[in-house]
Coordinates of N, CA and C in Angstrom, one line a residue:
X1 N 46.0 126.5 127.0 CA 46.9 125.9 127.9 C 48.2 126.7 127.9
X2 N 48.6 127.1 129.1 CA 49.9 127.9 129.1 C 51.1 127.1 128.7
X3 N 52.0 127.7 128.0 CA 53.2 127.0 127.5 C 54.4 127.7 127.9
X4 N 55.5 127.0 127.8 CA 56.8 127.6 128.1 C 57.2 128.4 126.8
X5 N 57.5 129.7 127.0 CA 57.7 130.6 125.9 C 59.1 130.3 125.2
X6 N 60.1 130.1 126.0 CA 61.4 129.9 125.5 C 61.7 128.4 125.5
X7 N 61.2 127.7 124.5 CA 61.3 126.2 124.4 C 62.7 125.8 124.2
X8 N 63.6 126.6 123.7 CA 65.0 126.2 123.5 C 65.9 126.3 124.7
X9 N 65.4 126.9 125.8 CA 66.2 127.0 127.0 C 66.4 125.6 127.6
X10 N 67.5 125.4 128.3 CA 67.8 124.1 128.9 C 66.8 123.8 130.0
X11 N 66.5 122.5 130.0 CA 65.5 122.0 131.0 C 66.0 122.3 132.4
X12 N 65.1 122.7 133.3 CA 65.5 122.9 134.7 C 65.9 124.3 135.0
X13 N 66.1 125.1 134.0 CA 66.5 126.5 134.3 C 65.4 127.3 134.8
X14 N 65.7 128.4 135.5 CA 64.6 129.2 136.1 C 64.1 130.1 135.0
X15 N 62.8 130.0 134.8 CA 62.1 130.8 133.7 C 61.6 132.1 134.4
X16 N 62.1 133.2 133.7 CA 61.8 134.5 134.3 C 61.1 135.4 133.3
X17 N 60.1 136.1 133.8 CA 59.4 137.1 132.9 C 59.7 138.5 133.5
X18 N 60.1 139.4 132.7 CA 60.4 140.8 133.0 C 59.3 141.6 132.3
X19 N 58.6 142.4 133.1 CA 57.5 143.2 132.5 C 58.0 144.6 132.4
X20 N 58.3 145.1 131.2 CA 58.8 146.4 131.0 C 60.2 146.4 130.5
X21 N 60.5 147.1 129.4 CA 61.8 147.2 128.8 C 62.4 148.6 128.9
X22 N 62.1 149.2 130.0 CA 62.8 150.5 130.3 C 64.2 150.2 130.9
X23 N 64.8 151.2 131.5 CA 66.2 151.1 132.0 C 66.2 150.0 133.1
X24 N 65.2 149.9 133.9 CA 65.1 148.9 134.9 C 65.1 147.5 134.4
X25 N 64.2 147.2 133.4 CA 64.1 145.9 132.8 C 65.3 145.5 132.0
X26 N 65.8 146.4 131.2 CA 67.0 146.1 130.4 C 68.2 145.9 131.3
X27 N 68.3 146.7 132.4 CA 69.4 146.5 133.3 C 69.4 145.1 134.0
X28 N 68.2 144.7 134.4 CA 68.1 143.3 135.0 C 68.4 142.3 134.0
X29 N 68.0 142.4 132.7 CA 68.3 141.5 131.7 C 69.8 141.3 131.5
X30 N 70.5 142.4 131.5 CA 72.0 142.3 131.4 C 72.6 141.6 132.5
X31 N 72.1 141.8 133.7 CA 72.7 141.2 134.9 C 72.3 139.7 134.9
X32 N 71.2 139.3 134.4 CA 70.8 137.9 134.3 C 71.7 137.2 133.3
X33 N 72.0 137.8 132.2 CA 72.9 137.2 131.3 C 74.3 137.0 131.9
X34 N 74.8 138.0 132.6 CA 76.1 137.9 133.2 C 76.1 136.8 134.3
X35 N 75.0 136.6 134.9 CA 74.9 135.5 136.0 C 74.7 134.1 135.4
X36 N 74.6 134.0 134.1 CA 74.4 132.7 133.5 C 72.9 132.3 133.6
X37 N 72.0 133.2 133.5 CA 70.6 132.8 133.6 C 69.9 133.4 132.4
X38 N 70.0 132.7 131.3 CA 69.5 133.2 130.0 C 68.0 133.0 129.7
X39 N 67.3 132.2 130.5 CA 66.0 131.9 130.2 C 65.0 132.9 130.7
X40 N 65.0 134.1 130.1 CA 64.1 135.2 130.5 C 63.5 135.8 129.2
X41 N 62.3 136.4 129.4 CA 61.6 137.1 128.4 C 61.2 138.5 128.9
X42 N 61.3 139.5 128.1 CA 60.9 140.9 128.5 C 59.7 141.3 127.7
X43 N 58.6 141.5 128.3 CA 57.4 141.9 127.7 C 57.3 143.5 127.7
X44 N 57.2 144.1 126.6 CA 57.1 145.5 126.5 C 56.0 145.9 125.6
X45 N 55.1 146.8 126.1 CA 53.9 147.2 125.3 C 54.2 148.1 124.2
X46 N 55.3 148.9 124.3 CA 55.6 149.8 123.3 C 56.4 149.1 122.2
X47 N 56.7 149.8 121.1 CA 57.3 149.2 119.9 C 58.9 149.2 120.0
X48 N 59.4 149.7 121.1 CA 60.9 149.7 121.2 C 61.3 149.8 122.6
X49 N 62.6 149.5 122.9 CA 63.1 149.5 124.3 C 63.3 150.9 124.8
X50 N 63.4 151.2 126.1 CA 63.7 152.5 126.6 C 62.7 153.0 127.5
X51 N 61.5 152.5 127.6 CA 60.4 153.0 128.5 C 60.1 154.4 128.2
X52 N 60.2 155.3 129.2 CA 59.8 156.7 129.0 C 60.7 157.3 127.9
X53 N 61.9 156.8 127.7 CA 62.8 157.4 126.7 C 62.4 157.0 125.3
X54 N 61.6 156.0 125.1 CA 61.0 155.6 123.8 C 59.7 156.4 123.5
X55 N 58.9 156.5 124.5 CA 57.6 157.1 124.3 C 57.6 158.6 124.4
X56 N 58.4 159.2 125.2 CA 58.4 160.7 125.4 C 59.4 161.3 124.4
X57 N 58.9 161.9 123.4 CA 59.8 162.6 122.4 C 59.4 164.1 122.2
X58 N 58.8 164.7 123.2 CA 58.5 166.1 123.1 C 59.7 167.0 123.0
X59 N 59.6 168.2 122.4 CA 60.7 169.1 122.3 C 61.3 169.4 123.7
X60 N 62.6 169.3 123.8 CA 63.3 169.6 125.1 C 63.4 168.4 126.0
X61 N 62.9 167.2 125.6 CA 63.0 166.1 126.5 C 64.4 165.7 126.8
X62 N 64.7 165.6 128.1 CA 66.1 165.3 128.5 C 66.1 164.8 129.9
X63 N 67.3 164.2 130.3 CA 67.5 163.8 131.6 C 67.4 164.9 132.6
X64 N 66.8 164.8 133.7 CA 66.8 165.9 134.7 C 67.7 165.7 135.9
X65 N 68.6 164.7 135.7 CA 69.7 164.5 136.7 C 70.9 164.4 135.8
X66 N 72.1 164.7 136.3 CA 73.3 164.5 135.5 C 73.4 163.1 134.9
X67 N 73.7 163.0 133.6 CA 73.6 161.8 132.9 C 74.5 160.7 133.4
X68 N 75.7 161.1 134.0 CA 76.6 160.1 134.5 C 76.0 159.3 135.7
X69 N 75.1 159.9 136.4 CA 74.5 159.3 137.5 C 73.3 158.5 137.1
X70 N 72.9 158.6 135.9 CA 71.6 158.0 135.4 C 71.9 156.7 134.6
X71 N 73.1 156.6 134.0 CA 73.4 155.5 133.1 C 73.9 154.3 134.0
X72 N 74.0 153.2 133.3 CA 74.4 151.9 134.1 C 75.9 152.0 134.5
X73 N 76.1 151.5 135.7 CA 77.5 151.5 136.2 C 78.4 150.5 135.4
X74 N 77.7 149.5 134.8 CA 78.5 148.4 134.1 C 78.6 148.7 132.6
X75 N 78.0 149.8 132.1 CA 78.1 150.1 130.7 C 78.4 151.6 130.6
X76 N 79.7 152.0 130.5 CA 80.0 153.4 130.4 C 79.6 154.1 129.1
X77 N 79.1 155.3 129.3 CA 78.8 156.2 128.1 C 79.5 157.5 128.3
X78 N 80.2 157.9 127.3 CA 80.8 159.3 127.4 C 79.8 160.3 126.9
X79 N 79.1 160.9 127.8 CA 78.0 161.8 127.4 C 78.7 163.1 127.0
X80 N 78.0 163.8 126.1 CA 78.5 165.1 125.5 C 78.2 166.2 126.5
X81 N 77.0 166.2 127.1 CA 76.6 167.3 127.9 C 76.2 166.8 129.3
X82 N 76.0 167.8 130.2 CA 75.7 167.4 131.6 C 74.4 166.7 131.7
X83 N 73.4 167.1 130.8 CA 72.1 166.4 130.8 C 71.8 165.9 129.4
X84 N 71.8 164.6 129.3 CA 71.6 164.0 127.9 C 70.2 164.2 127.5
X85 N 70.0 164.3 126.1 CA 68.7 164.4 125.5 C 68.0 163.1 125.4
X86 N 66.7 163.2 125.1 CA 66.0 161.9 124.9 C 66.6 161.1 123.8
X87 N 67.0 161.7 122.7 CA 67.5 160.9 121.6 C 68.8 160.2 122.0
X88 N 69.7 160.9 122.8 CA 70.9 160.3 123.2 C 70.7 159.1 124.2
X89 N 69.7 159.3 125.1 CA 69.4 158.2 126.0 C 68.8 157.0 125.3
X90 N 67.9 157.3 124.4 CA 67.3 156.2 123.7 C 68.3 155.4 122.9
X91 N 69.3 156.2 122.3 CA 70.4 155.5 121.6 C 71.3 154.7 122.5
X92 N 71.5 155.2 123.7 CA 72.3 154.5 124.7 C 71.6 153.1 125.1
X93 N 70.3 153.2 125.3 CA 69.6 152.0 125.6 C 69.7 151.0 124.5
X94 N 69.5 151.4 123.3 CA 69.6 150.5 122.1 C 71.0 149.9 122.0
X95 N 72.0 150.7 122.3 CA 73.4 150.2 122.3 C 73.6 149.1 123.3
X96 N 73.0 149.3 124.5 CA 73.1 148.3 125.6 C 72.4 147.0 125.1
X97 N 71.2 147.2 124.5 CA 70.5 146.0 124.0 C 71.3 145.2 123.0
X98 N 72.0 145.9 122.1 CA 72.8 145.3 121.1 C 74.1 144.6 121.7
X99 N 74.7 145.4 122.6 CA 76.0 144.9 123.2 C 75.8 143.6 124.0
X100 N 74.7 143.5 124.7 CA 74.4 142.3 125.6 C 73.5 141.3 124.9
X101 N 73.2 141.5 123.7 CA 72.3 140.6 122.9 C 71.0 140.4 123.6
X102 N 70.3 141.5 123.9 CA 69.0 141.4 124.6 C 67.9 141.2 123.7
X103 N 68.1 141.7 122.4 CA 67.0 141.7 121.4 C 66.2 140.4 121.3
X104 N 66.9 139.2 121.3 CA 66.1 137.9 121.2 C 65.2 137.7 122.3
X105 N 65.4 138.4 123.4 CA 64.5 138.2 124.6 C 63.3 139.1 124.7
X106 N 63.3 140.1 123.8 CA 62.3 141.1 123.8 C 61.0 140.7 123.1
X107 N 59.9 141.0 123.7 CA 58.6 140.8 123.0 C 57.9 142.2 123.0
X108 N 58.3 142.9 121.9 CA 57.8 144.3 121.8 C 56.4 144.3 121.3
X109 N 55.7 145.4 121.6 CA 54.3 145.5 121.2 C 53.4 144.5 121.9
X110 N 53.8 144.1 123.1 CA 53.1 143.0 123.9 C 52.9 143.5 125.3
X111 N 51.7 143.9 125.5 CA 51.3 144.3 126.9 C 50.9 143.1 127.7
X112 N 51.1 143.1 129.0 CA 50.7 142.0 129.9 C 49.4 142.4 130.6
X113 N 48.4 141.5 130.4 CA 47.1 141.8 131.0 C 46.9 141.2 132.5
X114 N 47.6 140.1 132.7 CA 47.4 139.5 134.0 C 48.6 138.6 134.3
X115 N 48.9 138.4 135.6 CA 49.9 137.5 136.2 C 49.2 136.7 137.3
X116 N 49.1 135.4 137.1 CA 48.4 134.6 138.1 C 49.3 133.5 138.7
X117 N 49.4 133.4 140.0 CA 50.2 132.4 140.6 C 49.4 131.1 140.9
X118 N 50.0 129.9 140.6 CA 49.4 128.6 140.8 C 50.1 127.9 141.9
X119 N 49.5 127.7 143.1 CA 50.1 127.0 144.2 C 50.5 125.6 143.9
X120 N 49.7 124.9 143.1 CA 49.9 123.5 142.8 C 51.2 123.3 141.9
X121 N 51.4 124.1 140.9 CA 52.5 124.0 140.0 C 53.7 124.9 140.4
X122 N 53.4 125.8 141.3 CA 54.4 126.8 141.8 C 54.9 127.6 140.6
X123 N 54.0 128.0 139.7 CA 54.4 128.8 138.5 C 53.4 129.9 138.4
X124 N 53.9 130.9 137.6 CA 53.0 132.0 137.2 C 52.6 131.9 135.8
X125 N 51.3 132.2 135.5 CA 50.8 132.2 134.2 C 50.7 133.7 133.8
X126 N 51.4 134.1 132.8 CA 51.4 135.5 132.3 C 50.6 135.5 131.0
X127 N 49.5 136.3 131.1 CA 48.6 136.4 129.9 C 48.8 137.8 129.3
X128 N 49.0 137.8 128.0 CA 49.3 139.0 127.2 C 48.0 139.6 126.7
X129 N 48.0 140.8 126.2 CA 46.8 141.5 125.6 C 46.3 140.7 124.4
X130 N 47.2 140.0 123.8 CA 46.8 139.2 122.6 C 46.2 137.9 123.0
X131 N 46.1 137.6 124.3 CA 45.4 136.4 124.7 C 46.4 135.2 124.9
X132 N 47.6 135.4 124.7 CA 48.6 134.3 124.8 C 48.9 134.1 126.3
X133 N 49.1 132.8 126.7 CA 49.4 132.4 128.1 C 50.8 131.7 128.1
X134 N 51.6 132.2 129.1 CA 53.0 131.6 129.2 C 53.3 131.3 130.6
X135 N 54.1 130.3 130.8 CA 54.5 129.9 132.2 C 55.8 130.4 132.6
X136 N 55.9 130.8 133.8 CA 57.2 131.3 134.4 C 57.3 130.9 135.8
X137 N 58.6 130.8 136.3 CA 58.9 130.5 137.7 C 59.0 131.8 138.5
X138 N 59.3 132.9 137.8 CA 59.6 134.1 138.5 C 59.1 135.3 137.6
X139 N 58.4 136.3 138.2 CA 58.0 137.4 137.4 C 58.5 138.7 138.1
X140 N 59.1 139.6 137.3 CA 59.7 140.8 137.9 C 58.9 142.0 137.2
X141 N 58.3 142.8 138.0 CA 57.7 144.0 137.4 C 58.7 145.1 137.3
X142 N 58.9 145.6 136.1 CA 59.8 146.8 135.8 C 59.0 147.8 135.1
X143 N 57.7 147.9 135.4 CA 56.8 148.9 134.7 C 57.0 150.3 135.3
X144 N 56.9 151.3 134.5 CA 57.0 152.7 135.0 C 55.6 153.4 134.9
X145 N 55.7 154.7 135.0 CA 54.4 155.5 134.9 C 54.6 156.7 134.1
X146 N 55.8 157.1 133.7 CA 56.0 158.4 133.0 C 55.6 158.3 131.5
X147 N 55.4 157.1 131.1 CA 55.0 156.9 129.6 C 53.5 156.7 129.5
X148 N 52.7 156.8 130.6 CA 51.3 156.6 130.5 C 50.6 157.9 130.6
X149 N 50.0 158.4 129.5 CA 49.3 159.7 129.5 C 48.1 159.7 130.5
X150 N 48.0 160.9 131.2 CA 46.8 161.1 132.0 C 46.0 162.2 131.3
X151 N 45.0 161.8 130.5 CA 44.2 162.7 129.8 C 43.1 163.4 130.6
X152 N 43.0 164.7 130.6 CA 42.0 165.4 131.5 C 40.6 165.2 130.9
X153 N 39.6 165.5 131.7 CA 38.2 165.4 131.2 C 37.6 166.8 131.4
X154 N 38.2 167.8 130.7 CA 37.8 169.2 130.8 C 36.5 169.4 129.9
X155 N 35.5 170.0 130.5 CA 34.3 170.3 129.6 C 34.7 171.2 128.4
X156 N 34.3 170.8 127.3 CA 34.5 171.6 126.1 C 35.8 171.2 125.3
X157 N 36.6 170.3 125.9 CA 37.9 169.9 125.3 C 37.6 169.2 123.9
X158 N 36.6 168.4 123.9 CA 36.3 167.7 122.6 C 35.9 168.7 121.5
X159 N 35.4 169.9 121.9 CA 34.9 170.8 120.9 C 36.0 171.8 120.4
X160 N 37.2 171.7 121.0 CA 38.3 172.5 120.6 C 38.8 172.1 119.2
X161 N 38.9 173.0 118.3 CA 39.2 172.7 116.9 C 40.6 172.6 116.5
X162 N 41.5 173.1 117.4 CA 42.9 173.0 117.1 C 43.5 171.7 117.6
X163 N 44.8 171.4 117.2 CA 45.5 170.2 117.7 C 45.5 170.2 119.2
X164 N 45.4 169.0 119.8 CA 45.5 168.8 121.3 C 46.1 167.5 121.5
X165 N 47.1 167.4 122.3 CA 47.7 166.1 122.6 C 48.5 166.2 123.8
X166 N 48.9 165.0 124.3 CA 49.7 164.9 125.6 C 51.2 164.9 125.3
X167 N 52.0 165.4 126.2 CA 53.4 165.4 125.9 C 54.0 164.0 125.7
X168 N 53.4 163.0 126.4 CA 53.8 161.6 126.3 C 53.5 161.0 124.9
X169 N 52.7 161.7 124.2 CA 52.3 161.2 122.8 C 52.4 162.4 121.9
X170 N 53.5 163.1 121.9 CA 53.7 164.3 121.1 C 53.5 164.1 119.6
X171 N 52.7 164.9 119.0 CA 52.4 164.8 117.6 C 53.3 165.8 116.8
X172 N 54.3 165.2 116.3 CA 55.4 166.1 115.7 C 55.0 166.7 114.3
X173 N 53.8 166.2 113.8 CA 53.4 166.7 112.5 C 52.9 168.2 112.6
X174 N 52.7 168.7 113.8 CA 52.1 170.0 113.9 C 53.3 171.0 114.0
X175 N 53.3 172.0 113.2 CA 54.3 173.1 113.2 C 53.8 174.2 114.1
X176 N 54.5 174.4 115.2 CA 54.1 175.4 116.2 C 54.6 176.8 115.9
X177 N 55.4 176.9 114.8 CA 55.9 178.3 114.5 C 54.7 179.3 114.3
X178 N 54.8 180.4 115.0 CA 53.8 181.4 114.8 C 52.4 181.1 115.5
X179 N 52.3 180.1 116.2 CA 51.1 179.6 116.8 C 51.0 180.1 118.3
X180 N 49.8 180.2 118.8 CA 49.5 180.4 120.2 C 49.3 179.0 120.9
X181 N 50.2 178.7 121.8 CA 50.3 177.4 122.4 C 50.0 177.5 123.9
X182 N 49.1 176.6 124.4 CA 48.8 176.5 125.8 C 49.4 175.2 126.4
X183 N 50.1 175.4 127.5 CA 50.7 174.2 128.2 C 50.0 174.2 129.5
X184 N 49.4 173.0 129.9 CA 48.8 172.9 131.2 C 49.6 172.0 132.1
X185 N 50.1 172.5 133.2 CA 50.9 171.8 134.1 C 52.3 172.4 134.2
X186 N 52.9 172.3 135.3 CA 54.3 172.8 135.5 C 55.2 171.8 136.2
X187 N 55.1 170.6 135.9 CA 56.0 169.6 136.4 C 57.3 169.6 135.6
X188 N 58.1 168.5 135.8 CA 59.4 168.5 135.2 C 59.3 168.4 133.7
X189 N 58.2 167.8 133.1 CA 58.1 167.8 131.7 C 57.9 169.2 131.2
X190 N 57.0 170.0 131.9 CA 56.7 171.4 131.4 C 58.0 172.2 131.5
X191 N 58.8 172.0 132.5 CA 60.1 172.7 132.7 C 61.0 172.5 131.5
X192 N 60.8 171.4 130.8 CA 61.6 171.1 129.6 C 60.9 171.6 128.3
X193 N 59.7 171.3 128.2 CA 59.0 171.6 127.0 C 58.6 173.0 126.8
X194 N 58.3 173.8 127.8 CA 58.0 175.2 127.7 C 59.1 176.0 127.1
X195 N 60.3 175.9 127.6 CA 61.4 176.7 126.9 C 61.5 176.4 125.4
X196 N 61.4 175.1 125.1 CA 61.5 174.7 123.7 C 60.4 175.2 122.8
X197 N 59.2 175.2 123.4 CA 58.0 175.7 122.6 C 58.2 177.3 122.5
X198 N 58.6 177.9 123.5 CA 58.8 179.4 123.5 C 59.7 179.8 122.3
X199 N 60.6 179.0 121.9 CA 61.6 179.4 120.9 C 60.9 179.5 119.5
X200 N 59.8 178.8 119.3 CA 59.2 178.8 118.0 C 57.8 179.4 118.0
X201 N 57.0 179.3 119.1 CA 55.6 179.8 119.1 C 55.6 181.3 119.2
X202 N 54.5 181.8 118.6 CA 54.3 183.3 118.7 C 54.0 183.7 120.2
X203 N 53.2 182.8 120.9 CA 52.8 183.1 122.3 C 52.7 181.8 123.0
X204 N 53.2 181.7 124.2 CA 53.1 180.4 124.9 C 52.4 180.8 126.3
X205 N 51.3 180.1 126.6 CA 50.6 180.3 127.8 C 50.8 179.1 128.7
X206 N 51.2 179.3 129.9 CA 51.4 178.2 130.9 C 50.3 178.3 132.0
X207 N 49.5 177.3 132.1 CA 48.5 177.2 133.2 C 48.9 176.3 134.3
X208 N 49.0 176.8 135.5 CA 49.4 176.1 136.6 C 48.4 176.1 137.8
X209 N 48.3 175.0 138.5 CA 47.3 175.0 139.6 C 47.8 175.7 140.8
X210 N 49.2 175.6 141.1 CA 49.7 176.2 142.2 C 51.2 176.6 141.9
X211 N 51.7 177.6 142.7 CA 53.1 178.0 142.4 C 54.1 176.9 142.5
X212 N 55.1 177.0 141.7 CA 56.2 176.0 141.8 C 57.5 176.7 141.8
X213 N 58.6 176.0 142.1 CA 59.9 176.6 142.2 C 60.8 175.9 141.1
X214 N 61.4 176.8 140.3 CA 62.3 176.3 139.2 C 63.7 176.9 139.4
X215 N 64.7 176.1 139.4 CA 66.1 176.7 139.6 C 66.8 176.5 138.2
X216 N 67.8 177.3 138.0 CA 68.5 177.2 136.7 C 69.1 175.8 136.5
X217 N 69.0 175.3 135.3 CA 69.5 173.9 135.1 C 71.0 173.9 134.8
X218 N 71.5 175.1 134.4 CA 73.0 175.2 134.1 C 73.4 174.1 133.2
X219 N 72.7 173.8 132.1 CA 73.0 172.9 131.1 C 74.3 173.4 130.3
X220 N 75.2 172.4 130.1 CA 76.4 172.8 129.4 C 77.1 171.5 128.9
X221 N 78.1 171.8 128.0 CA 78.9 170.7 127.5 C 79.9 170.3 128.6
X222 N 80.2 169.0 128.7 CA 81.2 168.5 129.7 C 82.6 168.8 129.2
X223 N 83.4 169.2 130.1 CA 84.8 169.5 129.7 C 85.6 168.2 129.4
X224 N 86.7 168.3 128.8 CA 87.6 167.2 128.5 C 88.0 166.5 129.8
X225 N 88.3 167.3 130.8 CA 88.8 166.8 132.1 C 87.6 166.1 132.8
X226 N 86.4 166.6 132.7 CA 85.3 165.9 133.3 C 85.0 164.5 132.6
X227 N 85.1 164.5 131.3 CA 84.9 163.3 130.6 C 85.9 162.2 131.0
X228 N 87.2 162.7 131.1 CA 88.2 161.7 131.5 C 88.0 161.2 132.9
X229 N 87.6 162.1 133.8 CA 87.3 161.7 135.2 C 86.2 160.7 135.2
X230 N 85.1 160.9 134.5 CA 83.9 160.0 134.6 C 84.3 158.7 133.9
X231 N 85.2 158.7 133.0 CA 85.6 157.4 132.3 C 86.3 156.5 133.2
X232 N 86.9 157.0 134.3 CA 87.6 156.2 135.3 C 86.6 155.4 136.2

């Protein structure tokens, strides 16, 4: 039998489920608190908040737009550089969670399997991967796609004896120094990880399906004047 997850919430309040604790889900949670709507739960399948910034920890992972345009307008962050790193952004998300007391609303390590609407009760039944069922009046999808690995089905891949892994599940225990490393793909992730791998690997091979265009990132530290300007 589906139950109300937040039993301590005042009766008659709108029960809201947010699926995903990335920047979208956390941002919505902050706005709900500010609007006086505290009866919400955030379901997150990963073990921490941040979405792609929690799951993607590959070398060189960073924001690919200037950080000041990527952070929340209601929670200023004085970024050190033009493009913040994964660790900086993950730390920023955690600070927002702490500042707005979002942690009590988080259900980490909890994937959502289904959301079903009931016309009779005018409620949604949210079923988790653990088989739990919970009732909500409103469900907001804040799921992303950049933290979901797309594993290829290449013939012979299973027979490869060396380490093989996806950038979204980077295996940090492998020392790439002096190794020959193959990177398949030339998307934005490759544009970040390839230069980082080249710094330590003996040889880096990049396999691409079609030509792509890459422009200089011009990464640099922000000046004192720029930091003061953004702080306004």
